[in-house]
mmCIF file of C-alpha atoms and ligand atoms in Angstrom:
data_model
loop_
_atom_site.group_PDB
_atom_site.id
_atom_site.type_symbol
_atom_site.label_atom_id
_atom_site.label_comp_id
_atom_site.label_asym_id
_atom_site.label_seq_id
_atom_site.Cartn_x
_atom_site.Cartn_y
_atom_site.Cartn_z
ATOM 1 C CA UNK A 45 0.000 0.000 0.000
ATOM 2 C CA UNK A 46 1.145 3.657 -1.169
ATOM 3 C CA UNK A 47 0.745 6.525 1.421
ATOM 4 C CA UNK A 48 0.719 9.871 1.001
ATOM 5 C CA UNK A 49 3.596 12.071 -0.701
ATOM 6 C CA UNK A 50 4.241 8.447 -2.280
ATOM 7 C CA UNK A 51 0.532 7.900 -3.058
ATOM 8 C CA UNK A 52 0.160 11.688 -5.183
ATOM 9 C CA UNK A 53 3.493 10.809 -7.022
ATOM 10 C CA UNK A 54 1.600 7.341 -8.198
ATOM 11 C CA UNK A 55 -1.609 8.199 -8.764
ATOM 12 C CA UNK A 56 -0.193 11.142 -11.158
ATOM 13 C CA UNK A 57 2.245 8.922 -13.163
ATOM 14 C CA UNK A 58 -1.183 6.799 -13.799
ATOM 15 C CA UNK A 59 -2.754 9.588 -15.582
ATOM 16 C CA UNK A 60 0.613 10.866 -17.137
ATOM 17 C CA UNK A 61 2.208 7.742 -18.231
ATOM 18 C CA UNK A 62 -1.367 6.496 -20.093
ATOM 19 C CA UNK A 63 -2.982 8.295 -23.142
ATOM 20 C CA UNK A 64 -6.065 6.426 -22.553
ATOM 21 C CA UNK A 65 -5.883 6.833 -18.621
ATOM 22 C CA UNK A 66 -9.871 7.217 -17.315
ATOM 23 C CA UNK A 67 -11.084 8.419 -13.892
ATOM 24 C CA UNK A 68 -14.273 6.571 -12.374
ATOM 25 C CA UNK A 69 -14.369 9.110 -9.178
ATOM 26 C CA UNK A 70 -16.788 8.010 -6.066
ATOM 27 C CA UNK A 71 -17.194 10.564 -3.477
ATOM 28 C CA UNK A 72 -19.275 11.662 -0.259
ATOM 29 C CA UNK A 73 -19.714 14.488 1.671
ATOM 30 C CA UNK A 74 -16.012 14.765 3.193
ATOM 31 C CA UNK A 75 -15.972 16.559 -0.578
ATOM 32 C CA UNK A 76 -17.976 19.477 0.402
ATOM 33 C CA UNK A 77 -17.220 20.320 4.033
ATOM 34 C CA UNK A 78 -14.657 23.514 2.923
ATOM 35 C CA UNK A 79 -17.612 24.581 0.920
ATOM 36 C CA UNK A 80 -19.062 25.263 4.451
ATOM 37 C CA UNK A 81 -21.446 22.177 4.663
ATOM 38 C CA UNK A 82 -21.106 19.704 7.697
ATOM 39 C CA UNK A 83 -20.642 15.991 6.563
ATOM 40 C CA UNK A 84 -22.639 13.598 8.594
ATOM 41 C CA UNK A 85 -20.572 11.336 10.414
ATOM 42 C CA UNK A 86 -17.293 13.473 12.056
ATOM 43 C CA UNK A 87 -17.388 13.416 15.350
ATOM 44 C CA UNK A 88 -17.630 17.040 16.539
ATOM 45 C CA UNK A 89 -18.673 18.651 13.226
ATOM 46 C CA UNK A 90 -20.687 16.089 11.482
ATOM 47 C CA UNK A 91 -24.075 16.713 11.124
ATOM 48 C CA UNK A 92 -26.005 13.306 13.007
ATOM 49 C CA UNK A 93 -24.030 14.372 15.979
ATOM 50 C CA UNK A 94 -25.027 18.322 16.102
ATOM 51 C CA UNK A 95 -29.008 17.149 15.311
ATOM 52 C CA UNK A 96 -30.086 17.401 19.443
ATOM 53 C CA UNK A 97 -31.989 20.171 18.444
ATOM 54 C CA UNK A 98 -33.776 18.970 16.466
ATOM 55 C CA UNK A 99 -35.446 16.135 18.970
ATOM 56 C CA UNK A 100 -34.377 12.690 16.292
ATOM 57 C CA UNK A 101 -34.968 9.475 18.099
ATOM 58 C CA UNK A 102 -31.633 8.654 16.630
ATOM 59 C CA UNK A 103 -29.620 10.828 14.315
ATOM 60 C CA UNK A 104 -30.491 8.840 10.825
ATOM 61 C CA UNK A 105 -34.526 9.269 11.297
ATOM 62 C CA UNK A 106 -33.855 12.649 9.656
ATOM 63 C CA UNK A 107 -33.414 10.197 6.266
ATOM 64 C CA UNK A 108 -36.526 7.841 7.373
ATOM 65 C CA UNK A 109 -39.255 7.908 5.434
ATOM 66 C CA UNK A 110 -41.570 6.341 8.349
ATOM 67 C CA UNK A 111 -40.352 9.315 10.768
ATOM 68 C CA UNK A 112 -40.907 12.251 8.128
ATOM 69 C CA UNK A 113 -44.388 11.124 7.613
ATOM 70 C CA UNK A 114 -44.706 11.585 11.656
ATOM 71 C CA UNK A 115 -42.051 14.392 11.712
ATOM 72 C CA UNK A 116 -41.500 16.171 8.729
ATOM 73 C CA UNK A 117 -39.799 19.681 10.600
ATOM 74 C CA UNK A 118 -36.280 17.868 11.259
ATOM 75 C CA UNK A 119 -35.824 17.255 7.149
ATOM 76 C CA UNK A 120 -37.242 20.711 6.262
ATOM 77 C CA UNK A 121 -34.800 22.674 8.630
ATOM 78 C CA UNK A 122 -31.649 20.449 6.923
ATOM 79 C CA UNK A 123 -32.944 21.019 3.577
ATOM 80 C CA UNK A 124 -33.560 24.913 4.362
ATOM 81 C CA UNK A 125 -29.818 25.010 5.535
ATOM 82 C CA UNK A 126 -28.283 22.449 2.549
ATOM 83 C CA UNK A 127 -30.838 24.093 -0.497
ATOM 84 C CA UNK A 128 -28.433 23.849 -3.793
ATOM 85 C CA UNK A 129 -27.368 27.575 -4.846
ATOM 86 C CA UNK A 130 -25.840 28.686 -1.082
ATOM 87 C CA UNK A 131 -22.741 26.680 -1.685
ATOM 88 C CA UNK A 132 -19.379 27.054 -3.958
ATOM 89 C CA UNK A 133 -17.294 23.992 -4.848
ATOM 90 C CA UNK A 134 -14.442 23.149 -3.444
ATOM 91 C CA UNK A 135 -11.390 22.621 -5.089
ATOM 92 C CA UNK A 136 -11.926 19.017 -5.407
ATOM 93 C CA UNK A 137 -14.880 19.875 -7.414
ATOM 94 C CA UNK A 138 -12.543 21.815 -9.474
ATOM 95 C CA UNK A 139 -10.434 19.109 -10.125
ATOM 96 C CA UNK A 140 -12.652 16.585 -11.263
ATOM 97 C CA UNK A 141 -13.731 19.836 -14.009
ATOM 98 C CA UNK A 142 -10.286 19.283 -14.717
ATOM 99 C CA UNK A 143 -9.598 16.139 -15.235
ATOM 100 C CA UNK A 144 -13.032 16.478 -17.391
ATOM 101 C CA UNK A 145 -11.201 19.327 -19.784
ATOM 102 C CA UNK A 146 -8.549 16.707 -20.086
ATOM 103 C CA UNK A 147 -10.893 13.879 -21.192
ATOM 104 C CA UNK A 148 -9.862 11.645 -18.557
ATOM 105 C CA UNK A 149 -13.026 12.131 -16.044
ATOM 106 C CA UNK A 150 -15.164 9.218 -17.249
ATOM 107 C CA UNK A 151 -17.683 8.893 -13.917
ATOM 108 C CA UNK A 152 -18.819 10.619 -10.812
ATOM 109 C CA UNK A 153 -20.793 8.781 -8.749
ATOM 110 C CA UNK A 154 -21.783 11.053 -6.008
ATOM 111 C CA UNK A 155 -23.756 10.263 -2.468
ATOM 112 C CA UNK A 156 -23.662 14.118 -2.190
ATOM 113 C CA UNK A 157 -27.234 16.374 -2.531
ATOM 114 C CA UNK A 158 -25.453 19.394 -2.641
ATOM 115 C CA UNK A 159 -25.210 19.324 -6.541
ATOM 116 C CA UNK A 160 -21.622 20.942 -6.538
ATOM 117 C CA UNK A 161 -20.503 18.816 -8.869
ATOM 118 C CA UNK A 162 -23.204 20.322 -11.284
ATOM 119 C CA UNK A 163 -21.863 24.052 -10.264
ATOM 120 C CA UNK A 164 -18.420 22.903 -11.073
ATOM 121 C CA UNK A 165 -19.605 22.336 -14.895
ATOM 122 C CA UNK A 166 -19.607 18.556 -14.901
ATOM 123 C CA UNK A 167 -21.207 16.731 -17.202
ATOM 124 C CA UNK A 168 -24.861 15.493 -16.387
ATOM 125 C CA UNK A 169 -23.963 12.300 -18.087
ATOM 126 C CA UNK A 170 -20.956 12.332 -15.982
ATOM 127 C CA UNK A 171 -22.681 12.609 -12.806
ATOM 128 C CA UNK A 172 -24.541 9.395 -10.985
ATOM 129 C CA UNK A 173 -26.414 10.969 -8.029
ATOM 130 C CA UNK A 174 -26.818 7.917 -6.234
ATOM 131 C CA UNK A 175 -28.747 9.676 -3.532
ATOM 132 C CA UNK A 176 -31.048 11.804 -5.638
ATOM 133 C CA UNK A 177 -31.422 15.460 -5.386
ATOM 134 C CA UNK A 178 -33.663 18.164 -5.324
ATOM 135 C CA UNK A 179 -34.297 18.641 -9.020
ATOM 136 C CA UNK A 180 -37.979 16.854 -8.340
ATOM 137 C CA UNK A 181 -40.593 15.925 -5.710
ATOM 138 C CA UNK A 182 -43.335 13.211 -5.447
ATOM 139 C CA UNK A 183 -46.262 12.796 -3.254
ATOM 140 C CA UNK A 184 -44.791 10.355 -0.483
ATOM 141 C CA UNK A 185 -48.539 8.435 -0.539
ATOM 142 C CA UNK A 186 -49.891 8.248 -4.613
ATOM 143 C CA UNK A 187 -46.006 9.071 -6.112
ATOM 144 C CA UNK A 188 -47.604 12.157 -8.502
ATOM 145 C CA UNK A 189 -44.512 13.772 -9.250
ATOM 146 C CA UNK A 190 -43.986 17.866 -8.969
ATOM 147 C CA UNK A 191 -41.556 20.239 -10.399
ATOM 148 C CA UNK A 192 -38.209 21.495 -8.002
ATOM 149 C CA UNK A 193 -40.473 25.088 -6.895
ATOM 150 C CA UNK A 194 -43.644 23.421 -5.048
ATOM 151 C CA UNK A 195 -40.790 22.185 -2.204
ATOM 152 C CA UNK A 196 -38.374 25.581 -2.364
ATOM 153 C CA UNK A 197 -41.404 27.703 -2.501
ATOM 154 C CA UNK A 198 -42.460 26.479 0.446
ATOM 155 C CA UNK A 199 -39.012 26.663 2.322
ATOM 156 C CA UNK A 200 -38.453 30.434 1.142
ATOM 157 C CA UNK A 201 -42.240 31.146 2.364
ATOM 158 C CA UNK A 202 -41.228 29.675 5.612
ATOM 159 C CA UNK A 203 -37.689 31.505 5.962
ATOM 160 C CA UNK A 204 -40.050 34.592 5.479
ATOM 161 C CA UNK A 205 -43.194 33.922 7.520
ATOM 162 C CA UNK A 206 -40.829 32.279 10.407
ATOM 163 C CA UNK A 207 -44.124 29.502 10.586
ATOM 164 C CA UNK A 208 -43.147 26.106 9.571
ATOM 165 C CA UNK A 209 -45.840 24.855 6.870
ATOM 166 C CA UNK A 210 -45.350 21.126 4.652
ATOM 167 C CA UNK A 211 -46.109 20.559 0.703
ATOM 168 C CA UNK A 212 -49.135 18.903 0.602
ATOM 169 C CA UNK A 213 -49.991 16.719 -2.506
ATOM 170 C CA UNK A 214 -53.289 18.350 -4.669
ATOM 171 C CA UNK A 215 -54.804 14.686 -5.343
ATOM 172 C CA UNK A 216 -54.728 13.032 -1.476
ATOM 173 C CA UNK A 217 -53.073 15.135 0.646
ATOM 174 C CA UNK A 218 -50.196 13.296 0.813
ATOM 175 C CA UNK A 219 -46.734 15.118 1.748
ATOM 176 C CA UNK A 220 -44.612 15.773 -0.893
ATOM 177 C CA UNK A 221 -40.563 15.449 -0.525
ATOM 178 C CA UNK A 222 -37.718 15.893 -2.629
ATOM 179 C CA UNK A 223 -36.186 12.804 -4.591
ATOM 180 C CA UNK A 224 -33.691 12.657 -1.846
ATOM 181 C CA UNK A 225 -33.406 8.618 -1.682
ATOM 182 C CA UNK A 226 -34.004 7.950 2.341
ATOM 183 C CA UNK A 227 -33.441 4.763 4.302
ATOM 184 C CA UNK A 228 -35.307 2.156 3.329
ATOM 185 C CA UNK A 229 -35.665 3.938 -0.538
ATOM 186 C CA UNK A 230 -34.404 2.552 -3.498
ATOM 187 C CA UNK A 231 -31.525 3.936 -5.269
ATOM 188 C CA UNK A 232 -32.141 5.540 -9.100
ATOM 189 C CA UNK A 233 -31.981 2.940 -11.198
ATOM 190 C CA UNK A 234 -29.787 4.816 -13.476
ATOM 191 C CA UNK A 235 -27.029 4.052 -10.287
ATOM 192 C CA UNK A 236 -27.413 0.315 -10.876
ATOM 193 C CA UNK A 237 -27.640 0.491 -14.925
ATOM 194 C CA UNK A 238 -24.639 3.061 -15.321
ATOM 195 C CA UNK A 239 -22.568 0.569 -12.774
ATOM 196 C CA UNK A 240 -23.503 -2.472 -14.275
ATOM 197 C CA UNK A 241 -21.793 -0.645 -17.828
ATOM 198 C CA UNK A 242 -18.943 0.744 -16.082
ATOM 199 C CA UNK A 243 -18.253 -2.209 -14.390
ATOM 200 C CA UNK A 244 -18.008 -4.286 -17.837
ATOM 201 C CA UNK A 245 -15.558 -2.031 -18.886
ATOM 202 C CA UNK A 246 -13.665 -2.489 -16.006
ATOM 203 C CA UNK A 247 -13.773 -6.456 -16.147
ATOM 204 C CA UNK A 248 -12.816 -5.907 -19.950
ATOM 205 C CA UNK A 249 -10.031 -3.687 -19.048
ATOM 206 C CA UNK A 250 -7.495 -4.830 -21.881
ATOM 207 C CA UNK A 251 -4.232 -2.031 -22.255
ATOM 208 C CA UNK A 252 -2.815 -1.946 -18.493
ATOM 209 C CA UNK A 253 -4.411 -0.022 -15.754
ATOM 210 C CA UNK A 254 -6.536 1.876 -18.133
ATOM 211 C CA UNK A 255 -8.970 2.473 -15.510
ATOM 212 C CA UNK A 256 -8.009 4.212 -11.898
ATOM 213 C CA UNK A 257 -10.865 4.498 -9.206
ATOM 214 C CA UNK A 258 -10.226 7.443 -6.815
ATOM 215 C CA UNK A 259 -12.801 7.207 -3.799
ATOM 216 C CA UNK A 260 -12.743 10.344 -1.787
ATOM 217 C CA UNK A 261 -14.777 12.282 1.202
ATOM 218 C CA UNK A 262 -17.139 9.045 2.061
ATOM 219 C CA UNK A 263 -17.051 6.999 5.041
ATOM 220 C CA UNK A 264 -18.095 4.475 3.158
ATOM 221 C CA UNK A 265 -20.857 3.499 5.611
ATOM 222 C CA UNK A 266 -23.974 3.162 3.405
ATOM 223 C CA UNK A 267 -25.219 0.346 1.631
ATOM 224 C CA UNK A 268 -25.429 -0.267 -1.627
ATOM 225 C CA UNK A 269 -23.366 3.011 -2.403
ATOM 226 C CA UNK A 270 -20.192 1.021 -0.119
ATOM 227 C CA UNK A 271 -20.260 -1.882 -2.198
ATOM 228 C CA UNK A 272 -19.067 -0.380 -5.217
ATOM 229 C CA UNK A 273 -15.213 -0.211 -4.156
ATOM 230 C CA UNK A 274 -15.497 -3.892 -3.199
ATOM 231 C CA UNK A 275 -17.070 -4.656 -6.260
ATOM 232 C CA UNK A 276 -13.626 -2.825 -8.514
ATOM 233 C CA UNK A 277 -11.844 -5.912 -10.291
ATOM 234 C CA UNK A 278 -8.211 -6.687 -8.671
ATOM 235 C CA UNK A 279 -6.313 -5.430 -11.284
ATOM 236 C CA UNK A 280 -8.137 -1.974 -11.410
ATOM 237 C CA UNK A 281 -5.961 0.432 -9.203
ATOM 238 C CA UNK A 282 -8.072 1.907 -6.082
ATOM 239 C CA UNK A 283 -7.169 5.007 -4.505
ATOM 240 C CA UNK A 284 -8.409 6.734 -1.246
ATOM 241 C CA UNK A 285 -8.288 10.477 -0.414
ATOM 242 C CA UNK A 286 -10.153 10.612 3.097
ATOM 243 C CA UNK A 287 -9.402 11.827 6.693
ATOM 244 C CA UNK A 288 -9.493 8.179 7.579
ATOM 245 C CA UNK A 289 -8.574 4.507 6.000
ATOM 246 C CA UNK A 290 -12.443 2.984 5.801
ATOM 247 C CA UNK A 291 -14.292 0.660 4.360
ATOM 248 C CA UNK A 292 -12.726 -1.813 2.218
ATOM 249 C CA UNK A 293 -9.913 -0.177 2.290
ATOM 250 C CA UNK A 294 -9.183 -1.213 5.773
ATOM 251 C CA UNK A 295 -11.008 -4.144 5.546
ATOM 252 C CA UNK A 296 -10.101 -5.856 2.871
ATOM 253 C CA UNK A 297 -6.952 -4.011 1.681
ATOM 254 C CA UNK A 298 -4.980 -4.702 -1.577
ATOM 255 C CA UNK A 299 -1.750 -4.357 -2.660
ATOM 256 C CA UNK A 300 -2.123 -2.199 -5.273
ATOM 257 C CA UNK A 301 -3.775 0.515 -3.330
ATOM 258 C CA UNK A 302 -3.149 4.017 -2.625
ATOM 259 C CA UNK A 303 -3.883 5.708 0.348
ATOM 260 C CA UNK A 304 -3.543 9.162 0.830
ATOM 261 C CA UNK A 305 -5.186 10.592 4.381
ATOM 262 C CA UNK A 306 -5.601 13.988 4.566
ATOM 263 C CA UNK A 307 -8.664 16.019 3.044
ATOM 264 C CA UNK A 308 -9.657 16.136 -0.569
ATOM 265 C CA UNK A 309 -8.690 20.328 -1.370
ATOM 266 C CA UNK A 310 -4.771 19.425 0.067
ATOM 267 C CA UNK A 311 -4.872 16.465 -2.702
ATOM 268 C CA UNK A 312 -6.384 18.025 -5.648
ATOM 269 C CA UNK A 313 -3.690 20.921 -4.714
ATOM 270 C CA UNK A 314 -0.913 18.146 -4.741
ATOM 271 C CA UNK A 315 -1.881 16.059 -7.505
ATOM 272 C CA UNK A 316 -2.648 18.948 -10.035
ATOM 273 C CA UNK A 317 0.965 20.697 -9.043
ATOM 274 C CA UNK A 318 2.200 16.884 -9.739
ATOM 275 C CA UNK A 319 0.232 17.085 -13.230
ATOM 276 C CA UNK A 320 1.468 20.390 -14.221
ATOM 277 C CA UNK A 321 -1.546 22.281 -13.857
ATOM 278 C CA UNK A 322 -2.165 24.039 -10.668
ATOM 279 C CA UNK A 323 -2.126 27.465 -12.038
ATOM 280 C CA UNK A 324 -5.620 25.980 -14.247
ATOM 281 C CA UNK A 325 -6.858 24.639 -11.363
ATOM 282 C CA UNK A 326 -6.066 27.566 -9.067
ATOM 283 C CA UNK A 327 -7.635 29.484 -11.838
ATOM 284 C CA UNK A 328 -11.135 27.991 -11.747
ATOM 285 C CA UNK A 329 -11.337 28.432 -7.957
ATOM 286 C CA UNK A 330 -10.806 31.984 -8.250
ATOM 287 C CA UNK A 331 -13.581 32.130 -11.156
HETATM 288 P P1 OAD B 428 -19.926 10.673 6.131
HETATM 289 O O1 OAD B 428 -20.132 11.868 7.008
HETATM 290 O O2 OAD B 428 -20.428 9.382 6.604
HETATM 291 O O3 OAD B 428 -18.362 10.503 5.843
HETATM 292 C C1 OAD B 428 -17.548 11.581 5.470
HETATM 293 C C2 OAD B 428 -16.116 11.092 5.417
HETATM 294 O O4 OAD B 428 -15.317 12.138 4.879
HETATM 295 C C3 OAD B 428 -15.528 10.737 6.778
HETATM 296 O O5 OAD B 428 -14.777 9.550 6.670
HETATM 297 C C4 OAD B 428 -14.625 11.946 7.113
HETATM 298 O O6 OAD B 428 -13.502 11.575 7.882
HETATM 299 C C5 OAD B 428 -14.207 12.380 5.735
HETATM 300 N N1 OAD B 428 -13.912 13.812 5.603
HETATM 301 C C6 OAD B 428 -14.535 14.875 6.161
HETATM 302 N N2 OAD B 428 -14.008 16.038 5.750
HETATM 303 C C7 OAD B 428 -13.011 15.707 4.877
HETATM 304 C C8 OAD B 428 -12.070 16.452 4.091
HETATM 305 N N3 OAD B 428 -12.057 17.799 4.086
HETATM 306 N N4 OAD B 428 -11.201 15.759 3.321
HETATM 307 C C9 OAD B 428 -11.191 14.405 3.301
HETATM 308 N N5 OAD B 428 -12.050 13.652 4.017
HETATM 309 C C10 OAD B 428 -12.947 14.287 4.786
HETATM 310 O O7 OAD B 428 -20.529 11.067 4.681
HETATM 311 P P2 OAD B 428 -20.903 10.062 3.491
HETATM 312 O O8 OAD B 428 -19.974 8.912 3.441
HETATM 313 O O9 OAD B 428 -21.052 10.892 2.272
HETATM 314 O O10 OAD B 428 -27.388 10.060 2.914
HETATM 315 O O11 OAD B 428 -22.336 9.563 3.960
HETATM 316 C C11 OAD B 428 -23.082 8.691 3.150
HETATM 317 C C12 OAD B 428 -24.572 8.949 3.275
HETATM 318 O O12 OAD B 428 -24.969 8.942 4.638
HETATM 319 C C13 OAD B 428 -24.976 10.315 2.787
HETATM 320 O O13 OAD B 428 -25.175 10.348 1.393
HETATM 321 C C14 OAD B 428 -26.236 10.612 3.542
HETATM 322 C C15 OAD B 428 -25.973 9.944 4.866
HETATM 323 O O14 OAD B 428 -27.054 9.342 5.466
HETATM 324 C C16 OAD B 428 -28.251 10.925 2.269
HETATM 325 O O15 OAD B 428 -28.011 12.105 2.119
HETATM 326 C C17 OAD B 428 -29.495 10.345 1.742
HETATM 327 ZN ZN1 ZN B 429 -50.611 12.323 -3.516
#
């Protein structure tokens, strides 16, 4: 296993050395806390532990789709303070814009709601929200869909009136939420579809380490999202940029993989001054 200063030095010969080098990126929150929003499972900072106020039986109910229909406050007051638009991307977003200007960016998949990857000018086809976002709503009880304003409407009229009022389907009454997927939801199936095709090019991987996998800012905690890591064929090079070694890194760690601990905006810095282009990069964060 490759650490750190050793780890950048690799994991930019990969993408110098090969012509036909691609990036498959998988990332969580850790991605987004410069940008100013908590991740969910640090400690101190991490949003499930700074919830009290909000009364959660346990910290995750805020993502249950039994306890919004009880309680829908706790979700509205997260998705009042996380609302896409509030938020620039990091420099790690930047990156992966990079990497996309170089034609080497070939996935995202993202367990992020933020949509910073969108604000960093990534591709749509690029992107795999695996967790949904707020782009569209659905009555929780008969599914009608509903366009992105019916939930923000409601969450700027209730920044304004100070009252708390919930989106109410027009056909039954039922409450309408944002195609955030919560516990106990399915996934889109364009995750499974776009994995299942990614992964067959992986498995068919002919010219040498073609493919690199860099998994960064997740704690790799949530099911099925976790699994894809596990799932990369052995002779697909895995990299982690993270705080901390998780998952199946530390589980069920190869060889071949690099490791670099530290946070995501001090290794896009590194590895873009490694590639030669850290004024470009330094240049969209300015922008
Ligand atoms: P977590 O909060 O579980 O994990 C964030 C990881 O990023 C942790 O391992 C941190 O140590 C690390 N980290 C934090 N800041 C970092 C930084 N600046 N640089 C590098 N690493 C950093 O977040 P996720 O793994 O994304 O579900 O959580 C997965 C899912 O759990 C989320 O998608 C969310 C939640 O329930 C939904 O939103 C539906
Ligand atoms: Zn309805």
């Amino acid at each position: 296993t490759l650490r750190n200063d050793e780890a950048i030095k690799v994991l930019s010969d990969k993408v110098k050395l090969n012509p036909n080098a691609k990036v498959i990126f998988m990332v969580g929150a850790g991605i987004s806390t410069s940008c100013g929003i908590p991740d969910f499972r640090s400690p101190d900072t991490g949003l499930y532990s700074n919830l009290a106020k909000l009364n959660l039986p346990y910290a995750e109910a805020i993502f249950d789709i039994e306890f919004f229909e009880d309680n829908p406050l706790p979700f509205y007051t997260l998705a009042t303070e996380l609302y896409p638009g509030k938020f620039k991307p990091s420099k790690f977003h930047y990156l992966l814009k990079l990497f996309q200007e170089k034609k080497i960016l070939k996935r995202v998949y993202t367990q992020n709601i933020d949509t910073l990857e969108q604000e960093a000018g990534i591709e749509k086809d690029i992107i795999i929200e695996a967790h949904g976002n707020f782009a569209k709503n659905h009555c929780i009880k008969c599914r009608k869909e509903f366009d992105m304003d019916v939930f923000k409407n409601k969450l700027d009229e209730n920044e304004r009136t100070g009252r708390c009022d919930f989106v109410k389907c027009d056909e039954c009454d039922g409450l309408i939420k944002p195609n955030i997927v919560f516990f106990g939801e399915n996934l889109p199936t364009r995750f499974f579809d776009t994995w299942d095709d990614d992964l067959s090019l992986l498995s068919n991987n002919s010219s040498e380490s073609e493919y690199i996998i860099i998994v960064a800012g997740t704690s790799l905690a949530v099911y099925p999202f976790a699994s894809l890591p596990e799932e990369v064929p052995t002779d697909i090079p895995r990299a982690l940029i993270n705080l901390e070694t998780v998952g199946d890194f530390s589980l069920n760690p190869r060889k071949t993989d690099i490791l670099f601990e530290g946070t995501t905006d001090d290794a896009a810095q590194l590895l873009a001054e490694e590639l030669g282009w850290a004024e470009e990069l330094n240049k969209l964060v300015r922008e």
